[in-house]
Tab-separated table of C-alpha atoms and ligand atoms in Angstrom:
chain	number	residue	atom	x	y	z
A	1	MET	CA	-12.775	-32.927	-4.115
A	2	SER	CA	-15.040	-35.149	-2.064
A	3	VAL	CA	-13.374	-38.413	-2.935
A	4	SER	CA	-12.115	-40.768	-0.236
A	5	ASP	CA	-8.374	-41.255	-0.265
A	6	HIS	CA	-8.862	-44.977	0.161
A	7	ALA	CA	-11.220	-45.552	-2.734
A	8	PRO	CA	-9.755	-47.726	-5.516
A	9	ILE	CA	-7.959	-45.866	-8.285
A	10	GLY	CA	-8.631	-46.957	-11.850
A	11	VAL	CA	-5.604	-47.382	-14.094
A	12	LEU	CA	-6.365	-47.115	-17.807
A	13	VAL	CA	-3.605	-49.010	-19.604
A	14	MET	CA	-3.651	-47.890	-23.222
A	15	SER	CA	-2.179	-49.494	-26.305
A	16	TYR	CA	-2.540	-49.237	-30.088
A	17	GLY	CA	-4.763	-52.273	-30.524
A	18	THR	CA	-4.718	-54.946	-33.209
A	19	PRO	CA	-7.417	-56.932	-35.072
A	20	GLU	CA	-8.868	-60.088	-33.510
A	21	SER	CA	-8.821	-62.007	-36.764
A	22	LEU	CA	-7.835	-61.582	-40.408
A	23	GLU	CA	-11.511	-60.808	-41.144
A	24	GLY	CA	-11.232	-57.911	-38.674
A	25	VAL	CA	-8.344	-56.190	-40.509
A	26	GLU	CA	-10.641	-54.064	-42.698
A	27	ALA	CA	-12.588	-52.567	-39.781
A	28	TYR	CA	-9.344	-51.959	-37.889
A	29	TYR	CA	-7.704	-50.257	-40.860
A	30	THR	CA	-10.832	-48.157	-41.427
A	31	HIS	CA	-10.667	-46.986	-37.810
A	32	ILE	CA	-6.976	-46.021	-38.191
A	33	ARG	CA	-7.981	-44.067	-41.302
A	34	ARG	CA	-10.606	-42.152	-39.302
A	35	GLY	CA	-13.573	-43.884	-40.898
A	36	HIS	CA	-12.271	-43.978	-44.481
A	37	PRO	CA	-12.134	-47.585	-45.710
A	38	PRO	CA	-8.824	-48.600	-47.346
A	39	THR	CA	-8.691	-49.422	-51.046
A	40	GLU	CA	-8.670	-53.118	-51.935
A	41	GLU	CA	-4.961	-52.891	-52.672
A	42	GLN	CA	-4.148	-51.237	-49.325
A	43	LEU	CA	-6.233	-53.821	-47.499
A	44	GLU	CA	-4.519	-56.696	-49.282
A	45	ASP	CA	-1.106	-55.220	-48.509
A	46	LEU	CA	-1.835	-54.934	-44.772
A	47	THR	CA	-3.572	-58.331	-44.613
A	48	SER	CA	-0.605	-60.026	-46.244
A	49	ARG	CA	1.763	-58.438	-43.703
A	50	TYR	CA	-0.401	-59.784	-40.873
A	51	ARG	CA	-0.519	-63.208	-42.543
A	52	ALA	CA	3.268	-63.266	-42.480
A	53	ILE	CA	3.446	-62.757	-38.683
A	54	VAL	CA	0.243	-64.157	-37.245
A	55	GLY	CA	0.219	-67.747	-36.060
A	56	GLY	CA	-3.402	-68.002	-34.951
A	57	VAL	CA	-3.325	-65.085	-32.513
A	58	PHE	CA	-2.338	-61.510	-33.151
A	59	PRO	CA	0.784	-61.085	-31.008
A	60	LEU	CA	0.020	-57.528	-29.876
A	61	ARG	CA	-3.310	-58.597	-28.366
A	62	GLU	CA	-1.710	-61.362	-26.294
A	63	ASN	CA	1.154	-59.138	-25.242
A	64	THR	CA	-1.061	-56.241	-24.211
A	65	ASN	CA	-3.226	-58.654	-22.173
A	66	ARG	CA	-0.137	-60.011	-20.424
A	67	GLN	CA	1.253	-56.543	-19.775
A	68	VAL	CA	-1.987	-55.399	-18.157
A	69	GLU	CA	-2.116	-58.525	-15.956
A	70	ALA	CA	1.528	-58.160	-14.935
A	71	LEU	CA	1.110	-54.461	-14.161
A	72	GLN	CA	-1.923	-55.292	-12.003
A	73	ARG	CA	0.180	-57.763	-9.986
A	74	ARG	CA	3.000	-55.248	-9.554
A	75	LEU	CA	0.556	-52.536	-8.419
A	76	ASP	CA	-1.031	-54.990	-5.956
A	77	GLU	CA	2.419	-55.649	-4.485
A	78	LEU	CA	3.278	-51.966	-4.231
A	79	GLY	CA	-0.070	-50.453	-3.268
A	80	GLY	CA	-1.832	-53.325	-1.512
A	81	GLN	CA	-4.651	-55.475	-2.867
A	82	GLY	CA	-7.540	-53.429	-4.273
A	83	ARG	CA	-5.829	-50.030	-4.254
A	84	TYR	CA	-5.305	-49.930	-8.047
A	85	VAL	CA	-7.580	-51.577	-10.594
A	86	CYS	CA	-6.312	-51.871	-14.183
A	87	TYR	CA	-8.543	-51.540	-17.245
A	88	GLN	CA	-7.519	-51.873	-20.849
A	89	GLY	CA	-8.208	-49.145	-23.411
A	90	LEU	CA	-7.145	-49.531	-27.036
A	91	LYS	CA	-6.804	-46.764	-29.632
A	92	HIS	CA	-8.061	-48.623	-32.704
A	93	ALA	CA	-9.685	-51.860	-31.491
A	94	SER	CA	-12.032	-53.199	-28.854
A	95	PRO	CA	-11.976	-52.644	-25.886
A	96	PHE	CA	-11.575	-49.011	-26.961
A	97	ILE	CA	-10.269	-46.282	-24.639
A	98	GLU	CA	-13.882	-45.138	-24.076
A	99	ASP	CA	-14.912	-48.738	-23.193
A	100	GLY	CA	-12.238	-48.859	-20.489
A	101	ILE	CA	-13.476	-45.620	-18.905
A	102	ALA	CA	-17.116	-46.793	-19.153
A	103	ALA	CA	-16.156	-50.025	-17.356
A	104	MET	CA	-14.573	-47.950	-14.594
A	105	ALA	CA	-17.754	-45.889	-14.259
A	106	ARG	CA	-19.831	-49.092	-13.929
A	107	ASP	CA	-17.476	-50.251	-11.165
A	108	GLY	CA	-17.879	-46.978	-9.289
A	109	ILE	CA	-14.329	-45.723	-9.893
A	110	GLU	CA	-14.031	-41.991	-9.131
A	111	ARG	CA	-10.390	-41.330	-9.931
A	112	ALA	CA	-8.286	-42.723	-12.762
A	113	VAL	CA	-4.718	-42.570	-14.011
A	114	GLY	CA	-4.009	-43.192	-17.694
A	115	ILE	CA	-0.755	-44.602	-19.037
A	116	VAL	CA	0.198	-45.554	-22.605
A	117	LEU	CA	2.368	-48.544	-23.543
A	118	THR	CA	4.963	-46.425	-25.338
A	119	PRO	CA	7.588	-44.440	-23.410
A	120	GLN	CA	7.883	-41.182	-25.404
A	121	TYR	CA	5.334	-38.381	-25.821
A	122	SER	CA	4.063	-36.998	-29.098
A	123	SER	CA	0.943	-34.892	-29.544
A	124	MET	CA	0.123	-37.305	-32.400
A	125	SER	CA	0.540	-40.462	-30.333
A	126	VAL	CA	0.257	-40.294	-26.529
A	127	GLY	CA	-1.441	-36.880	-26.723
A	128	GLY	CA	-4.262	-38.445	-28.765
A	129	TYR	CA	-4.743	-41.342	-26.345
A	130	LEU	CA	-4.845	-39.040	-23.310
A	131	LYS	CA	-7.265	-36.613	-24.954
A	132	ARG	CA	-9.771	-39.390	-25.671
A	133	ALA	CA	-9.372	-40.842	-22.185
A	134	ARG	CA	-9.784	-37.437	-20.516
A	135	GLU	CA	-12.895	-36.614	-22.535
A	136	ALA	CA	-14.480	-39.967	-21.696
A	137	ALA	CA	-13.579	-39.531	-18.022
A	138	GLU	CA	-15.207	-36.083	-17.984
A	139	ARG	CA	-18.440	-37.533	-19.417
A	140	HIS	CA	-18.491	-40.080	-16.584
A	141	GLU	CA	-17.387	-37.547	-13.938
A	142	ILE	CA	-14.215	-39.469	-13.200
A	143	ALA	CA	-11.207	-37.353	-12.162
A	144	PHE	CA	-8.367	-38.138	-14.567
A	145	ALA	CA	-4.603	-37.704	-14.588
A	146	GLY	CA	-2.405	-38.886	-17.442
A	147	VAL	CA	1.209	-40.075	-17.542
A	148	GLU	CA	2.729	-38.224	-20.514
A	149	SER	CA	6.043	-40.059	-20.777
A	150	TYR	CA	8.517	-42.227	-18.903
A	151	HIS	CA	11.254	-42.334	-21.526
A	152	LEU	CA	14.120	-41.819	-19.054
A	153	HIS	CA	12.809	-43.941	-16.186
A	154	PRO	CA	16.033	-45.518	-14.816
A	155	VAL	CA	14.518	-48.996	-14.555
A	156	LEU	CA	13.289	-48.815	-18.167
A	157	ILE	CA	16.757	-47.712	-19.321
A	158	ASP	CA	18.303	-50.544	-17.325
A	159	ALA	CA	15.932	-53.119	-18.896
A	160	LEU	CA	16.712	-51.904	-22.431
A	161	ALA	CA	20.470	-51.775	-21.787
A	162	GLN	CA	20.364	-55.350	-20.539
A	163	ARG	CA	18.642	-56.424	-23.745
A	164	VAL	CA	21.205	-54.585	-25.876
A	165	ASN	CA	24.040	-56.355	-24.072
A	166	ALA	CA	22.283	-59.718	-24.383
A	167	GLY	CA	21.771	-59.091	-28.126
A	168	LEU	CA	25.481	-58.377	-28.606
A	169	VAL	CA	26.495	-61.452	-26.589
A	170	LYS	CA	24.141	-63.626	-28.640
A	171	ALA	CA	25.715	-62.339	-31.848
A	172	GLY	CA	29.197	-62.822	-30.411
A	173	VAL	CA	30.026	-59.157	-30.925
A	174	SER	CA	31.782	-56.911	-28.394
A	175	ALA	CA	30.244	-53.609	-27.279
A	176	ASP	CA	32.479	-51.603	-29.627
A	177	GLU	CA	32.380	-53.920	-32.656
A	178	GLY	CA	28.739	-53.944	-33.731
A	179	LEU	CA	26.560	-50.933	-34.308
A	180	VAL	CA	23.421	-50.424	-32.235
A	181	LEU	CA	20.651	-48.940	-34.359
A	182	PHE	CA	17.894	-47.398	-32.240
A	183	SER	CA	14.596	-47.021	-34.061
A	184	ALA	CA	11.072	-45.702	-33.629
A	185	HIS	CA	7.871	-45.253	-35.606
A	186	SER	CA	8.113	-42.282	-37.928
A	187	LEU	CA	5.537	-39.488	-37.800
A	188	PRO	CA	4.632	-36.742	-40.279
A	189	ALA	CA	7.540	-34.263	-40.334
A	190	ARG	CA	5.234	-31.357	-39.500
A	191	ILE	CA	5.435	-32.351	-35.816
A	192	LEU	CA	8.841	-30.615	-35.790
A	193	GLU	CA	7.181	-27.254	-36.472
A	194	MET	CA	4.800	-27.946	-33.589
A	195	ASN	CA	7.700	-28.145	-31.092
A	196	ASP	CA	6.715	-31.718	-30.406
A	197	PRO	CA	9.027	-33.473	-27.908
A	198	TYR	CA	8.853	-36.879	-29.678
A	199	GLN	CA	12.188	-36.775	-31.519
A	200	ASP	CA	14.111	-35.307	-28.553
A	201	GLN	CA	12.694	-37.885	-26.135
A	202	LEU	CA	13.585	-40.753	-28.485
A	203	LEU	CA	17.160	-39.468	-28.762
A	204	GLU	CA	17.324	-39.069	-24.974
A	205	THR	CA	16.178	-42.665	-24.444
A	206	SER	CA	18.683	-43.907	-27.048
A	207	LYS	CA	21.601	-41.978	-25.529
A	208	ALA	CA	20.781	-43.146	-22.002
A	209	VAL	CA	20.548	-46.793	-23.127
A	210	ALA	CA	23.826	-46.536	-25.064
A	211	GLU	CA	25.556	-45.115	-21.989
A	212	ALA	CA	24.093	-47.709	-19.638
A	213	ALA	CA	25.078	-50.528	-22.004
A	214	GLY	CA	28.577	-49.144	-22.556
A	215	ILE	CA	28.035	-48.729	-26.311
A	216	SER	CA	30.050	-46.200	-28.281
A	217	ARG	CA	28.817	-46.954	-31.811
A	218	TRP	CA	25.140	-46.175	-32.225
A	219	GLN	CA	22.729	-44.334	-34.462
A	220	PHE	CA	19.058	-43.513	-34.460
A	221	THR	CA	16.731	-44.099	-37.409
A	222	TRP	CA	13.015	-44.023	-38.220
A	223	GLN	CA	10.895	-46.945	-39.395
A	224	SER	CA	7.345	-47.807	-40.523
A	225	ALA	CA	6.564	-44.423	-42.117
A	226	GLY	CA	3.125	-44.108	-43.696
A	227	GLN	CA	2.388	-43.169	-47.293
A	228	THR	CA	0.238	-40.093	-47.059
A	229	GLY	CA	1.717	-37.850	-49.721
A	230	GLN	CA	3.219	-35.550	-47.066
A	231	PRO	CA	6.795	-35.901	-45.756
A	232	TRP	CA	7.480	-38.177	-42.773
A	233	LEU	CA	10.502	-38.050	-40.480
A	234	GLY	CA	13.584	-39.730	-41.954
A	235	PRO	CA	15.966	-41.307	-42.635
A	236	ASP	CA	14.067	-44.568	-42.882
A	237	ILE	CA	15.770	-47.713	-41.623
A	238	LEU	CA	16.253	-49.127	-45.154
A	239	GLU	CA	18.091	-45.969	-46.234
A	240	THR	CA	20.167	-46.017	-43.043
A	241	LEU	CA	21.183	-49.616	-43.745
A	242	ASN	CA	22.362	-48.596	-47.235
A	243	GLY	CA	24.658	-46.015	-45.638
A	244	LEU	CA	25.989	-48.431	-43.021
A	245	ALA	CA	26.822	-51.044	-45.664
A	246	LYS	CA	28.947	-48.407	-47.445
A	247	GLU	CA	30.733	-47.636	-44.174
A	248	ASN	CA	31.716	-51.304	-43.863
A	249	VAL	CA	29.658	-51.954	-40.768
A	250	ASN	CA	28.937	-55.700	-40.768
A	251	PHE	CA	26.646	-56.222	-37.788
A	252	VAL	CA	23.647	-54.147	-36.728
A	253	LEU	CA	21.584	-54.666	-33.577
A	254	VAL	CA	18.218	-52.979	-34.087
A	255	THR	CA	16.847	-51.609	-30.814
A	256	PRO	CA	13.292	-50.295	-31.185
A	257	VAL	CA	12.934	-47.823	-28.291
A	258	GLY	CA	9.465	-46.516	-29.118
A	259	PHE	CA	7.841	-49.962	-29.046
A	260	VAL	CA	7.444	-52.284	-26.077
A	261	SER	CA	5.821	-55.384	-27.607
A	262	ASP	CA	6.237	-57.917	-30.329
A	263	HIS	CA	3.837	-56.740	-33.049
A	264	LEU	CA	3.557	-55.997	-36.754
A	265	GLU	CA	5.993	-53.064	-36.842
A	266	VAL	CA	8.653	-55.212	-35.189
A	267	LEU	CA	7.904	-58.718	-36.490
A	268	TYR	CA	7.329	-57.568	-40.071
A	269	ASP	CA	9.010	-54.192	-40.607
A	270	ILE	CA	12.233	-55.178	-38.828
A	271	ASP	CA	12.371	-58.965	-38.727
A	272	ILE	CA	11.218	-59.559	-42.298
A	273	GLU	CA	11.626	-56.366	-44.323
A	274	ALA	CA	14.740	-54.746	-42.778
A	275	LYS	CA	16.427	-58.116	-42.311
A	276	ARG	CA	15.885	-59.038	-45.985
A	277	HIS	CA	17.241	-55.644	-47.073
A	278	ALA	CA	20.297	-55.992	-44.810
A	279	SER	CA	21.065	-59.445	-46.113
A	280	GLU	CA	20.951	-58.138	-49.694
A	281	LEU	CA	23.584	-55.628	-48.586
A	282	GLY	CA	25.720	-58.337	-46.968
A	283	LEU	CA	24.943	-56.954	-43.514
A	284	ALA	CA	24.034	-59.147	-40.521
A	285	LEU	CA	21.007	-57.744	-38.692
A	286	ASP	CA	19.528	-58.807	-35.388
A	287	ARG	CA	17.094	-57.200	-32.980
A	288	ILE	CA	16.852	-56.988	-29.204
A	289	GLN	CA	14.113	-58.976	-27.482
A	290	MET	CA	11.131	-56.721	-26.907
A	291	LEU	CA	10.166	-55.809	-23.321
A	292	ASN	CA	6.673	-57.340	-23.370
A	293	ASP	CA	5.950	-58.075	-19.661
A	294	ASP	CA	9.567	-57.743	-18.457
A	295	PRO	CA	9.417	-57.185	-14.654
A	296	LYS	CA	11.600	-54.080	-14.948
A	297	TYR	CA	9.249	-52.560	-17.502
A	298	MET	CA	6.318	-53.343	-15.194
A	299	GLN	CA	8.215	-51.613	-12.386
A	300	ALA	CA	8.759	-48.504	-14.516
A	301	LEU	CA	5.035	-48.419	-15.407
A	302	ALA	CA	3.877	-48.993	-11.818
A	303	ASP	CA	6.218	-46.312	-10.530
A	304	SER	CA	4.989	-43.829	-13.155
A	305	VAL	CA	1.348	-44.568	-12.247
A	306	ILE	CA	1.933	-44.204	-8.512
A	307	GLY	CA	3.920	-40.993	-9.062
A	308	THR	CA	0.950	-39.494	-10.918
A	309	VAL	CA	-1.590	-40.159	-8.190
A	310	GLY	CA	-1.994	-36.750	-6.635
A	311	GLY	CA	-2.196	-34.856	-9.928
A	312	PHE	CA	-5.918	-35.469	-9.930
A	313	ASP	CA	-7.661	-32.173	-9.715
A	314	ALA	CA	-8.953	-31.751	-13.258
A	315	LYS	CA	-7.932	-28.070	-13.114
A	316	THR	CA	-4.281	-28.767	-12.359
A	317	ASP	CA	-4.108	-31.804	-14.618
A	318	THR	CA	-1.481	-31.864	-17.335
A	319	ALA	CA	-3.993	-31.495	-20.204
A	320	GLY	CA	-2.452	-30.311	-23.419
A	321	LYS	CA	0.850	-29.314	-21.823
A	322	SER	CA	3.809	-30.580	-23.786
A	323	GLN	CA	6.533	-32.305	-21.817
A	324	PRO	CA	10.030	-30.859	-21.626
B	1	HT9	C1	3.725	-43.156	-33.308
B	1	HT9	C2	3.093	-44.484	-33.637
B	1	HT9	C3	3.234	-45.670	-32.942
B	1	HT9	C4	4.031	-45.891	-31.662
B	1	HT9	C5	3.278	-45.403	-30.451
B	1	HT9	C6	2.057	-46.249	-30.102
B	1	HT9	O1	2.199	-47.458	-29.867
B	1	HT9	O2	0.967	-45.658	-30.118
B	1	HT9	C7	2.474	-46.665	-33.636
B	1	HT9	C8	2.350	-48.008	-33.254
B	1	HT9	C9	1.664	-48.999	-33.939
B	1	HT9	N1	1.097	-48.913	-35.186
B	1	HT9	C10	0.491	-50.112	-35.496
B	1	HT9	C11	-0.187	-50.423	-36.691
B	1	HT9	C12	-0.494	-49.521	-37.724
B	1	HT9	N2	-0.249	-48.162	-37.748
B	1	HT9	C13	-0.702	-47.590	-38.914
B	1	HT9	C14	-0.645	-46.240	-39.268
B	1	HT9	C15	-0.060	-45.189	-38.521
B	1	HT9	N3	0.682	-45.323	-37.364
B	1	HT9	C16	1.088	-44.073	-36.895
B	1	HT9	C17	1.861	-43.810	-35.749
B	1	HT9	C18	2.246	-44.751	-34.778
B	1	HT9	N4	1.885	-46.074	-34.741
B	1	HT9	C19	0.549	-43.121	-37.814
B	1	HT9	C20	0.724	-41.617	-37.679
B	1	HT9	C21	-0.141	-43.811	-38.814
B	1	HT9	C22	-0.881	-43.205	-40.002
B	1	HT9	C23	-2.355	-43.155	-39.739
B	1	HT9	C24	-2.724	-42.286	-38.565
B	1	HT9	O3	-2.598	-41.055	-38.681
B	1	HT9	O4	-3.135	-42.815	-37.520
B	1	HT9	C25	-1.319	-48.636	-39.689
B	1	HT9	C26	-1.987	-48.438	-41.022
B	1	HT9	C27	-1.276	-49.059	-42.161
B	1	HT9	C28	0.201	-48.707	-42.221
B	1	HT9	O5	0.547	-47.515	-42.295
B	1	HT9	O6	0.982	-49.648	-42.168
B	1	HT9	C29	-1.182	-49.827	-38.957
B	1	HT9	C30	-1.631	-51.210	-39.330
B	1	HT9	C31	0.643	-50.985	-34.386
B	1	HT9	C32	-0.022	-52.361	-34.235
B	1	HT9	C33	0.673	-53.468	-34.948
B	1	HT9	C34	-0.027	-54.782	-34.765
B	1	HT9	O7	-1.247	-54.870	-34.970
B	1	HT9	O8	0.662	-55.750	-34.452
B	1	HT9	C35	1.397	-50.313	-33.424
B	1	HT9	C36	1.832	-50.788	-32.074
B	2	FE2	FE1	1.129	-47.194	-36.414
């Protein structure tokens, strides 16, 4: 490859994306549904969930912006000014993944690393982001290498463990009194037949955090499953809470390990829906503070990006390979 080793490296920081306004929910939802507009009822259901959490700005947009800025600062500190240049690329909203790569091409970037703001790999989540980024990079003749996962990065585990301990302290519960309930976004159950590493990586993250936090009582559960007519991974968090109430657990600290920001699936699905359900069961439910732009999370991201520089040759790139 004829690329100078000192040329700036583009870093495509990818996240799910969120609407810019309540009027933008329909277009966003249509994009998620691969071009099929939602029914009026579906649209009203999603809009009302956003109304419940949005105070003027959509939290995920602000948080993603802050994460990208904070990662840029961390990379400047580690790599020197100008070595890494971050661009944002969203899956379902503007600036889209393809917009981020096009911006790199306009700036003369010749090599790019892509990283997604979720720690665990699934072919249906991170795999989809990286595929779109790689295809756009190929069109612009940018060499591309993707970070597939960082779910056991020691600094990430440390940051999550700290938040678990802080959550227990805040509730006045000792490490062996309350139950820590790790959670992540469900996916269609057919991923299990595809040997997808998603579930294993989520359990690995959960176990490592429990160990680092000194927790003995923990479980993992799914949340935010879609309604598509096909089975999704379970048990769902509401079902899990039913079981815990029967086992006389009285405090649950929800620890979403597949999400890194405050957004709809946390602020609505956990803070409103799961909390209401728990209170009906006589169960106290709290949640850890999300990572957002936590310096330790930024360190884990920066380290993962820097560790991937070198895997550039498109032929030896990790395309399509599933992570152990
Ligand atoms: C694995 C995964 C993550 C975690 C990894 C990652 O971060 O990528 C994630 C995150 C998020 N999902 C989000 C929002 C939504 N996801 C939906 C629908 C879906 N999610 C799916 C999967 C995931 N989603 C899937 C398989 C669908 C079915 C449609 C499809 O096959 O694509 C729908 C449609 C309506 C509904 O089902 O509720 C919405 C509104 C928001 C943004 C919230 C905000 O705006 O604050 C975030 C961070
Ligand atoms: Fe989603």
